[in-house]
Coordinates of C-alpha atoms in Angstrom, one line a residue:
M1 CA -3.7 54.5 216.3
I2 CA 0.1 54.6 215.9
R3 CA -0.4 56.9 212.9
L4 CA -2.7 59.2 214.9
V5 CA -0.1 59.8 217.7
P6 CA 2.0 62.1 215.5
L7 CA -1.0 63.9 214.3
L8 CA -2.2 64.7 218.0
G9 CA 1.3 66.0 218.6
V10 CA 1.1 68.3 215.5
L11 CA -2.5 69.4 216.5
L12 CA -1.4 70.3 220.1
L13 CA 1.6 72.2 218.6
G14 CA -0.6 74.1 216.3
A15 CA -3.1 74.7 219.2
T16 CA -0.5 76.3 221.5
T17 CA 0.9 78.3 218.5
A18 CA -2.5 79.7 218.0
I19 CA -2.8 80.6 221.6
A20 CA 0.6 82.4 221.5
A21 CA -1.0 84.6 218.8
G22 CA -3.7 85.8 221.2
P23 CA -4.1 89.5 222.5
D24 CA -1.0 90.1 224.7
M25 CA -2.5 91.7 227.8
G26 CA 1.0 92.6 229.2
A27 CA 3.1 90.9 232.0
V28 CA 2.1 91.0 235.6
Q29 CA 4.5 92.4 238.0
K30 CA 4.8 90.7 241.3
Q31 CA 3.1 92.8 244.2
A32 CA 3.4 92.9 247.9
T33 CA 1.9 90.0 249.8
N34 CA -1.9 90.2 250.5
W35 CA -2.2 88.6 253.6
P36 CA -6.1 88.5 253.8
A37 CA -6.2 86.8 250.5
I38 CA -3.6 84.3 251.5
F39 CA -5.5 83.4 254.7
M40 CA -8.8 83.0 252.8
F41 CA -7.1 81.0 250.2
L42 CA -5.5 78.6 252.6
F43 CA -8.9 78.3 254.4
F44 CA -10.5 77.3 251.1
V45 CA -7.7 74.9 250.0
L46 CA -7.6 73.2 253.5
F47 CA -11.5 72.9 253.5
T48 CA -11.5 71.3 249.9
L49 CA -8.6 69.1 250.7
G50 CA -10.7 67.7 253.7
I51 CA -13.6 67.0 251.1
T52 CA -11.1 65.3 248.9
Y53 CA -10.0 63.0 251.7
R54 CA -13.6 62.0 252.4
A55 CA -14.3 61.6 248.8
A56 CA -11.3 59.3 248.3
K57 CA -12.6 57.0 251.1
G58 CA -15.9 56.8 249.3
S59 CA -14.6 56.1 245.8
K60 CA -14.5 52.4 245.6
S61 CA -15.2 51.8 241.9
A62 CA -14.7 53.2 238.5
S63 CA -18.3 54.7 238.4
D64 CA -17.5 56.4 241.8
F65 CA -14.3 57.9 240.4
Y66 CA -15.5 59.0 236.9
A67 CA -19.2 59.8 237.7
A68 CA -19.6 60.0 241.6
G69 CA -21.7 56.7 241.3
G70 CA -24.4 58.7 239.4
G71 CA -25.8 59.9 242.9
I72 CA -25.5 63.7 242.6
S73 CA -28.9 65.4 242.7
A74 CA -30.0 67.8 239.9
R75 CA -29.8 71.0 242.0
T76 CA -26.2 70.1 243.2
N77 CA -25.3 69.0 239.8
S78 CA -26.6 72.3 238.3
L79 CA -24.3 74.2 240.8
A80 CA -21.4 72.0 239.7
I81 CA -22.1 72.6 236.0
A82 CA -22.3 76.3 236.7
G83 CA -19.0 76.2 238.6
D84 CA -17.4 74.3 235.8
Y85 CA -18.6 77.0 233.3
M86 CA -18.0 80.2 235.4
S87 CA -14.2 79.8 234.8
A88 CA -11.3 82.1 234.8
A89 CA -12.4 83.2 231.3
S90 CA -15.8 84.2 232.4
F91 CA -15.0 86.0 235.7
L92 CA -11.5 87.6 234.7
G93 CA -11.5 87.5 230.9
I94 CA -15.0 88.8 230.0
S95 CA -14.9 91.6 232.6
G96 CA -11.6 92.6 231.3
L97 CA -12.9 92.5 227.7
V98 CA -15.8 94.8 228.6
Y99 CA -13.3 97.1 230.4
S100 CA -11.2 97.4 227.4
S101 CA -13.7 97.1 224.6
G102 CA -17.1 98.1 226.2
F103 CA -20.4 96.6 224.9
D104 CA -18.7 94.3 222.5
G105 CA -17.1 92.4 225.4
L106 CA -20.5 90.8 225.8
I107 CA -20.1 88.6 222.7
Y108 CA -18.2 86.1 224.6
S109 CA -20.8 85.9 227.5
T110 CA -23.7 85.8 225.0
G111 CA -22.0 83.1 223.0
F112 CA -21.3 81.1 226.2
L113 CA -24.9 81.3 227.4
V114 CA -26.9 80.6 224.2
G115 CA -25.2 77.3 223.8
W116 CA -27.2 75.9 226.9
P117 CA -30.5 75.4 225.1
I118 CA -28.8 73.2 222.6
V119 CA -27.4 71.2 225.4
L120 CA -30.9 71.1 227.1
F121 CA -32.9 70.0 224.0
L122 CA -30.4 68.0 222.1
I123 CA -27.8 66.5 224.3
A124 CA -28.5 66.2 228.0
E125 CA -31.1 63.4 228.2
R126 CA -29.7 61.4 225.4
L127 CA -26.3 61.6 226.9
R128 CA -27.4 60.3 230.2
N129 CA -29.3 57.5 228.7
L130 CA -26.5 56.2 226.3
G131 CA -23.4 56.9 228.2
K132 CA -21.5 55.7 231.2
F133 CA -18.5 57.9 231.9
T134 CA -17.5 59.9 228.8
F135 CA -19.2 61.3 225.8
A136 CA -17.1 58.8 223.6
D137 CA -19.4 56.1 225.2
V138 CA -22.2 57.7 223.5
A139 CA -20.5 58.4 220.1
S140 CA -19.3 54.7 220.0
F141 CA -22.7 53.3 221.1
R142 CA -23.5 51.6 217.8
L143 CA -20.1 52.5 216.0
D144 CA -16.7 50.9 216.1
Q145 CA -15.4 51.4 219.5
T146 CA -11.7 51.7 218.6
S147 CA -11.9 54.3 215.8
I148 CA -14.6 56.4 217.6
R149 CA -12.8 56.4 220.9
I150 CA -9.6 57.5 219.2
I151 CA -11.0 60.5 217.5
S152 CA -13.2 61.4 220.6
A153 CA -10.1 61.2 222.9
T154 CA -8.1 63.1 220.5
G155 CA -10.7 65.9 220.4
T156 CA -11.0 65.9 224.2
L157 CA -7.2 66.2 224.8
V158 CA -7.0 69.2 222.4
V159 CA -9.8 71.0 224.0
V160 CA -8.5 70.2 227.4
A161 CA -5.1 71.5 226.4
F162 CA -6.6 74.8 225.1
Y163 CA -8.8 75.3 228.2
L164 CA -6.1 74.3 230.7
I165 CA -3.7 77.0 229.4
A166 CA -6.4 79.7 230.0
Q167 CA -7.0 78.6 233.5
M168 CA -3.3 78.2 234.4
V169 CA -2.6 81.6 233.0
G170 CA -5.4 83.2 235.0
A171 CA -4.2 81.6 238.3
G172 CA -0.6 82.3 237.8
K173 CA -1.3 86.0 237.2
L174 CA -3.7 86.2 240.2
I175 CA -1.2 84.7 242.7
Q176 CA 1.7 86.8 241.2
L177 CA -0.4 89.9 241.5
L178 CA -1.8 89.3 245.0
F179 CA 0.2 86.8 246.9
G180 CA 3.8 88.1 246.3
L181 CA 4.9 84.9 244.6
D182 CA 6.8 84.3 241.3
Y183 CA 4.6 83.3 238.4
L184 CA 6.4 79.9 238.1
Y185 CA 5.7 79.1 241.7
A186 CA 2.1 80.2 241.3
V187 CA 1.4 77.8 238.3
V188 CA 3.2 74.9 240.3
I189 CA 0.8 75.5 243.2
V190 CA -2.2 75.3 240.9
G191 CA -1.0 72.1 239.2
A192 CA -0.2 70.4 242.4
L193 CA -3.6 71.1 243.9
M194 CA -5.5 70.0 240.9
I195 CA -3.5 66.7 240.7
I196 CA -4.4 66.2 244.4
Y197 CA -8.1 66.8 243.8
V198 CA -8.4 64.4 240.8
A199 CA -6.0 61.8 241.6
F200 CA -7.3 61.1 245.1
G201 CA -10.9 62.4 245.1
G202 CA -12.1 61.8 241.6
M203 CA -15.5 63.1 240.5
K204 CA -17.0 63.4 244.0
A205 CA -14.3 65.6 245.2
T206 CA -14.3 67.7 242.0
T207 CA -18.1 68.1 242.2
W208 CA -18.1 69.5 245.8
V209 CA -15.3 71.8 245.1
Q210 CA -17.3 73.1 242.1
V211 CA -20.4 73.6 244.2
I212 CA -18.6 75.5 247.0
K213 CA -16.8 77.7 244.5
A214 CA -20.0 78.4 242.5
C215 CA -21.7 79.6 245.6
L216 CA -18.8 81.8 246.7
L217 CA -18.3 83.2 243.2
L218 CA -22.0 84.1 242.9
G219 CA -22.1 85.7 246.3
G220 CA -18.9 87.7 245.7
A221 CA -19.8 88.8 242.2
T222 CA -23.3 89.8 243.5
F223 CA -21.9 92.0 246.2
M224 CA -19.3 93.6 243.8
A225 CA -22.0 94.4 241.2
G226 CA -24.3 95.6 243.9
A227 CA -21.7 97.8 245.4
V228 CA -20.9 99.4 242.0
L229 CA -24.6 100.1 241.3
Y230 CA -25.0 101.6 244.9
L231 CA -22.3 104.2 244.0
Y232 CA -24.4 105.1 241.1
D233 CA -28.0 105.2 243.0
F234 CA -28.7 101.7 241.4
S235 CA -29.0 103.5 237.9
P236 CA -27.4 101.8 235.1
E237 CA -27.7 104.9 233.0
K238 CA -25.5 106.9 235.5
L239 CA -22.9 104.0 235.5
F240 CA -22.9 104.0 231.6
A241 CA -22.7 107.7 231.4
T242 CA -19.7 107.8 233.6
A243 CA -18.1 105.1 231.7
V244 CA -18.4 106.8 228.4
Q245 CA -17.0 110.0 229.8
T246 CA -14.0 108.0 231.4
H247 CA -13.0 105.7 228.7
P248 CA -10.6 106.7 226.1
K249 CA -13.0 105.4 223.4
G250 CA -15.9 107.5 224.6
D251 CA -19.3 106.7 223.0
A252 CA -17.7 103.9 221.0
I253 CA -17.8 101.6 223.9
M254 CA -21.6 101.5 223.7
A255 CA -21.7 100.5 220.0
P256 CA -20.8 97.1 218.4
G257 CA -17.5 96.7 216.6
G258 CA -15.1 97.6 219.3
L259 CA -13.8 93.9 219.7
V260 CA -14.9 92.2 216.6
S261 CA -15.6 94.5 213.7
N262 CA -15.9 91.9 210.9
P263 CA -19.4 90.6 210.8
I264 CA -18.4 87.1 209.4
D265 CA -15.8 86.9 212.4
S266 CA -18.4 87.9 214.9
I267 CA -20.9 85.2 213.6
S268 CA -18.1 82.6 213.4
L269 CA -17.0 83.5 217.1
G270 CA -20.6 83.1 218.1
V271 CA -21.1 79.8 216.3
G272 CA -18.0 78.4 218.0
L273 CA -19.0 79.6 221.5
M274 CA -22.6 78.4 221.1
F275 CA -22.1 74.9 219.7
G276 CA -18.7 74.4 221.3
T277 CA -20.6 74.2 224.7
A278 CA -22.2 71.0 223.6
G279 CA -18.7 69.7 222.8
L280 CA -16.8 70.4 226.1
P281 CA -15.8 67.2 227.5
H282 CA -15.6 68.3 231.2
I283 CA -19.1 69.7 230.8
L284 CA -20.5 66.6 229.1
M285 CA -19.1 64.3 231.9
R286 CA -21.4 66.1 234.4
F287 CA -24.4 64.5 232.9
F288 CA -23.2 61.0 234.0
T289 CA -23.2 62.1 237.7
V290 CA -27.0 62.3 238.1
S291 CA -29.5 59.3 238.6
D292 CA -31.4 59.6 235.4
A293 CA -32.2 61.6 232.2
Q294 CA -34.8 63.8 234.0
A295 CA -32.2 64.9 236.6
A296 CA -29.8 65.6 233.6
R297 CA -32.4 67.9 232.0
K298 CA -33.1 69.6 235.4
S299 CA -29.5 70.2 235.9
V300 CA -29.1 72.1 232.7
F301 CA -32.3 74.1 233.2
Y302 CA -31.0 75.3 236.7
A303 CA -27.4 75.8 235.6
T304 CA -28.6 78.0 232.7
G305 CA -30.4 80.4 235.0
L306 CA -27.4 80.6 237.3
I307 CA -24.9 81.1 234.4
G308 CA -27.1 83.8 232.8
Y309 CA -27.3 85.8 236.2
F310 CA -23.6 85.4 236.5
Y311 CA -22.9 87.1 233.1
I312 CA -25.2 90.0 233.9
L313 CA -23.0 90.6 236.9
T314 CA -19.7 90.5 234.8
F315 CA -21.2 93.1 232.6
I316 CA -21.7 95.5 235.4
I317 CA -18.3 94.7 236.8
G318 CA -16.6 95.5 233.5
F319 CA -18.3 98.8 233.3
G320 CA -17.8 99.3 237.0
G321 CA -14.1 98.9 236.3
I322 CA -14.2 101.7 233.6
A323 CA -16.1 104.1 235.8
L324 CA -14.1 103.6 239.0
L325 CA -10.7 102.5 238.1
M326 CA -9.6 104.4 235.0
S327 CA -9.6 107.7 236.9
D328 CA -7.6 106.2 239.8
P329 CA -3.8 106.1 239.1
S330 CA -3.1 103.9 242.1
Y331 CA -4.3 101.0 239.9
F332 CA -1.9 101.6 237.0
K333 CA 1.9 101.5 236.4
L334 CA 2.9 105.1 236.0
G335 CA 5.1 106.5 233.2
A336 CA 8.5 108.1 233.9
D337 CA 7.0 111.4 234.9
G338 CA 5.0 109.7 237.8
T339 CA 1.6 110.9 236.5
T340 CA 0.8 109.6 233.1
Y341 CA -0.6 106.2 232.2
D342 CA -2.4 104.2 229.5
K343 CA -5.9 103.6 230.9
I344 CA -6.1 100.0 229.2
K345 CA -2.5 98.8 228.8
D346 CA -0.9 99.9 232.1
M347 CA -3.4 98.5 234.6
V348 CA -1.6 96.6 237.3
G349 CA -2.0 93.0 236.4
G350 CA -3.3 93.7 233.0
T351 CA -7.0 93.9 232.1
N352 CA -7.5 90.2 233.1
M353 CA -7.3 91.7 236.8
V354 CA -9.9 94.3 236.4
A355 CA -12.5 92.4 238.6
V356 CA -9.9 91.8 241.3
N357 CA -8.8 95.5 241.4
L358 CA -12.4 96.5 241.4
A359 CA -12.9 94.4 244.5
N360 CA -10.4 96.6 246.2
A361 CA -12.1 99.8 245.0
V362 CA -15.5 98.9 246.4
G363 CA -14.7 96.7 249.3
G364 CA -11.2 97.4 250.6
P365 CA -8.4 95.0 251.2
Y366 CA -10.6 92.2 252.9
F367 CA -13.1 92.1 250.1
L368 CA -10.1 92.1 247.8
G369 CA -8.7 89.1 249.6
F370 CA -12.1 87.3 249.4
I371 CA -12.4 87.9 245.8
S372 CA -8.8 86.8 245.1
A373 CA -9.3 83.7 247.0
V374 CA -12.7 83.1 245.2
A375 CA -11.0 83.7 241.9
F376 CA -8.2 81.3 242.7
A377 CA -10.8 78.7 243.9
T378 CA -12.7 79.3 240.6
I379 CA -9.6 78.3 238.6
L380 CA -8.7 75.3 240.8
A381 CA -12.1 73.8 240.4
V382 CA -12.2 74.2 236.7
V383 CA -8.7 72.7 236.0
A384 CA -9.7 69.8 238.4
G385 CA -12.8 69.1 236.1
L386 CA -10.6 69.5 232.9
T387 CA -7.9 67.2 234.3
L388 CA -10.5 64.6 235.2
A389 CA -11.9 64.8 231.5
G390 CA -8.6 64.4 230.0
A391 CA -7.5 61.6 232.4
S392 CA -10.7 59.7 231.7
A393 CA -10.2 60.0 227.9
I394 CA -6.8 58.4 228.4
S395 CA -7.6 55.7 230.8
H396 CA -11.2 54.8 229.9
D397 CA -11.4 55.6 226.2
L398 CA -7.9 54.9 225.0
Y399 CA -6.5 52.4 227.4
A400 CA -9.5 50.3 228.6
Q401 CA -11.4 50.3 225.3
V402 CA -8.8 50.6 222.5
F403 CA -5.5 49.0 223.8
A404 CA -6.9 46.5 226.4
R405 CA -10.1 46.2 224.3
G406 CA -12.1 45.8 227.6
R407 CA -9.8 43.1 229.1
T408 CA -8.7 45.0 232.2
T409 CA -9.9 45.7 235.8
E410 CA -11.7 48.8 237.1
K411 CA -8.8 49.1 239.6
A412 CA -6.2 49.1 236.9
E413 CA -8.2 51.7 234.8
V414 CA -8.6 54.0 237.7
N415 CA -5.0 53.7 238.7
L416 CA -4.1 54.7 235.2
S417 CA -6.5 57.7 235.3
K418 CA -4.7 58.9 238.4
L419 CA -1.4 58.6 236.8
S420 CA -2.7 60.4 233.6
A421 CA -4.0 63.2 235.9
V422 CA -0.5 63.6 237.3
G423 CA 1.0 63.7 233.7
I424 CA -1.8 66.1 232.7
G425 CA -1.0 68.4 235.7
I426 CA 2.7 68.5 234.8
V427 CA 1.9 69.5 231.1
A428 CA -0.5 72.0 232.3
I429 CA 2.1 73.6 234.5
Y430 CA 4.6 73.8 231.6
L431 CA 2.0 75.3 229.2
G432 CA 0.7 77.8 231.7
Y433 CA 4.3 79.0 232.1
V434 CA 5.1 79.2 228.5
F435 CA 1.9 81.2 227.6
E436 CA 2.0 83.7 230.4
N437 CA 0.8 86.8 228.8
Q438 CA -2.4 85.9 227.0
N439 CA -6.1 87.0 227.4
V440 CA -7.8 84.0 228.9
A441 CA -11.2 84.6 227.2
F442 CA -9.5 84.5 223.8
M443 CA -7.8 81.2 224.6
V444 CA -11.1 79.6 225.7
G445 CA -12.7 80.9 222.5
L446 CA -10.3 78.7 220.6
A447 CA -11.1 75.8 222.8
F448 CA -14.7 76.2 222.0
S449 CA -13.9 76.3 218.2
V450 CA -12.3 73.0 218.4
A451 CA -15.1 71.5 220.5
A452 CA -17.6 72.8 218.0
S453 CA -15.7 71.5 215.0
C454 CA -14.8 67.9 216.2
N455 CA -16.7 66.8 219.3
F456 CA -20.1 68.3 218.6
P457 CA -20.5 67.0 215.0
V458 CA -19.4 63.5 216.0
L459 CA -21.6 63.4 219.0
T460 CA -24.8 64.8 217.4
M461 CA -24.7 62.9 214.1
S462 CA -24.1 59.6 216.0
I463 CA -27.1 60.2 218.0
L464 CA -29.5 61.9 215.7
W465 CA -28.9 60.6 212.1
R466 CA -29.4 56.9 211.2
G467 CA -27.1 57.0 208.3
T468 CA -23.9 57.8 210.4
T469 CA -21.2 55.2 210.1
T470 CA -17.8 54.8 211.7
W471 CA -15.9 55.9 208.6
G472 CA -18.1 59.0 208.4
A473 CA -17.8 60.0 212.0
L474 CA -14.0 59.4 212.0
A475 CA -13.4 61.4 208.9
G476 CA -15.7 64.2 210.0
G477 CA -14.1 64.4 213.3
L478 CA -10.7 64.5 212.0
V479 CA -11.6 67.1 209.2
G480 CA -13.2 69.3 211.7
L481 CA -10.4 69.1 214.2
V482 CA -7.6 69.6 211.6
A483 CA -9.6 72.3 210.0
A484 CA -10.2 74.4 213.1
V485 CA -6.5 74.3 214.1
V486 CA -5.2 75.0 210.6
M487 CA -7.5 77.9 210.0
V488 CA -6.3 79.6 213.2
V489 CA -2.7 79.0 212.3
L490 CA -3.3 80.5 208.8
S491 CA -5.1 83.6 210.3
D492 CA -3.8 87.0 210.7
A493 CA -3.1 86.3 214.5
V494 CA -0.7 83.6 213.7
W495 CA 0.4 83.7 210.0
V496 CA 1.1 87.4 210.0
K497 CA 1.6 88.5 213.7
T498 CA 3.6 85.5 214.8
F499 CA 5.2 84.0 211.7
G500 CA 5.9 87.4 210.0
H501 CA 4.2 86.7 206.6
P502 CA 2.8 89.7 204.7
V503 CA -0.8 88.5 204.2
A504 CA -2.9 85.9 206.1
L505 CA -4.0 82.9 204.1
F506 CA -7.2 82.6 206.2
P507 CA -8.9 86.0 206.5
Y508 CA -10.8 85.5 209.8
A509 CA -9.6 85.0 213.4
N510 CA -12.4 82.5 214.4
P511 CA -12.7 79.3 212.2
A512 CA -16.0 77.6 213.7
L513 CA -18.3 79.0 210.9
F514 CA -16.2 77.3 208.4
S515 CA -14.8 74.2 210.1
M516 CA -18.0 73.0 212.0
P517 CA -20.1 72.7 208.7
L518 CA -17.1 71.1 207.0
A519 CA -17.1 68.5 209.7
F520 CA -20.9 67.8 209.3
V521 CA -20.7 67.7 205.6
T522 CA -17.9 65.2 205.7
I523 CA -19.6 63.0 208.2
W524 CA -22.7 63.0 205.7
A525 CA -20.7 62.4 202.5
V526 CA -18.4 59.6 203.9
S527 CA -21.2 57.9 205.6
S528 CA -23.5 58.1 202.5
M529 CA -20.8 56.5 200.4
D530 CA -19.9 53.7 203.0
R531 CA -21.7 50.5 201.8
T532 CA -19.7 48.2 203.8
R533 CA -21.3 45.2 205.8
R534 CA -20.3 47.0 209.0
A535 CA -22.0 50.2 207.9
N536 CA -25.2 48.4 207.2
R537 CA -25.1 46.9 210.7
E538 CA -24.6 50.2 212.1
R539 CA -27.4 51.7 210.6
A540 CA -29.7 48.8 211.6
A541 CA -28.6 49.4 215.2
F542 CA -30.0 52.8 215.1
D543 CA -33.5 51.9 216.2
A544 CA -32.2 50.2 219.4
Q545 CA -30.2 53.3 220.1
F546 CA -32.9 55.6 219.6
V547 CA -35.4 53.8 221.9
R548 CA -32.8 53.8 224.7
S549 CA -31.9 57.4 224.1
E550 CA -35.5 58.6 224.3
T551 CA -36.7 56.2 227.1
G552 CA -33.5 55.3 229.2
I553 CA -34.4 51.6 229.0
G554 CA -31.1 49.8 229.6
A555 CA -29.4 52.9 230.9
S556 CA -27.2 52.4 234.1
G557 CA -28.6 53.9 237.3
A558 CA -27.1 55.4 240.4
H559 CA -24.8 53.3 242.6
A560 CA -26.0 52.7 246.2
H561 CA -23.7 53.9 248.8

């Protein structure tokens, strides 16, 4: 474990370096205070703090804190999953990518969405039947607890670090643009609120914050997309025609290749987004909040429909931004002559704020205030889920199972988790401040690559292949994690544009197509060569694991309240 701590530091440093190389969308300039947005934002915060207070009174055990006692219904959990998934990257980042690159911006929403059938058919039921609080419980079910929990917690923390940066940047820019606060104050507010949600309310508070936010976001996005279509007689053809006439790239925005022109890079990005979904720790935790495997399966089924519908809306919002905003100079920073502007680079707030600016164009200042508050609520809810996942990895996987080896109390474990939430919140504030000018969808794409290369191979191989051993899973997880980060660092985005070298050592921007198979092959090869007594015992224990994963016999049920 001691040897792995410096490695984790190196990986996190590499991760943040890779993020720094993402597309620079331009700094946001502080704007005049938006009072409707502030009032709606304060109402949401006070309302959710009330939920947190009630949840804190009802959280009496570790199960309550980590998994809401397993008592969340399938429909409620599906809204919470959708809320976790409809993050700043989805709402702000994808609409911004569609605005700047056209049709190709959909590669992110398509990749995000098609990962859910994998979760539905491979992961959801087995996860609920085998696990307790975290996906490391599942991966270590028949394997060595110490080794597997270390690699699982390491993968979790790296993914959480990537994802948190994206959310903090989105939140900071939003407040800076609309609330008239400095960027530093903005990220401090987000960090403080997420610490309160997690440290006091646990999974119950996080779940209900997600549900409320999902309903508000779906409602707001539906109205915005409907308003855009109304202006074009509900004819997508008219909308697209106007967008083509307005966009500097013209017809090119309706063709592939505007965002990712290399086919191998496109496939690699899609692989990372698709399989990374099944390795995201804050998503996997949601399957422990329901009563049984059937509810877990229903949760994914309902959530998939909600998420798919939402991504259709972001597509319309992106093209609506092209058609309605590009020809209006009031949404841009004008040049020295007071009339000229770049339709992409000079947008007030950068292209991450397309959806927010479009809200003002179609609904006026009050709808702008509503969407601003909803977007901020979106980020708050997601960072709360991420913080809880990171805190549980530290307290449940590392402290309780690795250091204390089970010789601890639930109270001590939960208290450490709360302290961990505070620490993660402070780190998130710092990272959000340092990496201010990055596109949020790009950063989340990197998080998905790490999840697909480390968490997903370890989880699936431990569940589905009898021959998986501790040494195989440990080696494969480390190889996938290190390979994903190293390939990003050696790519053009970092090696050339950041470090100044003439030629990239890794020719592609997205590593998952290479790092994920490398992890699977390593797990298979090392496990096949492992002939120790422990490996034989682990293979023999597969039958018991298989029966429980398929039937749920022996799985913990929901807590009575």
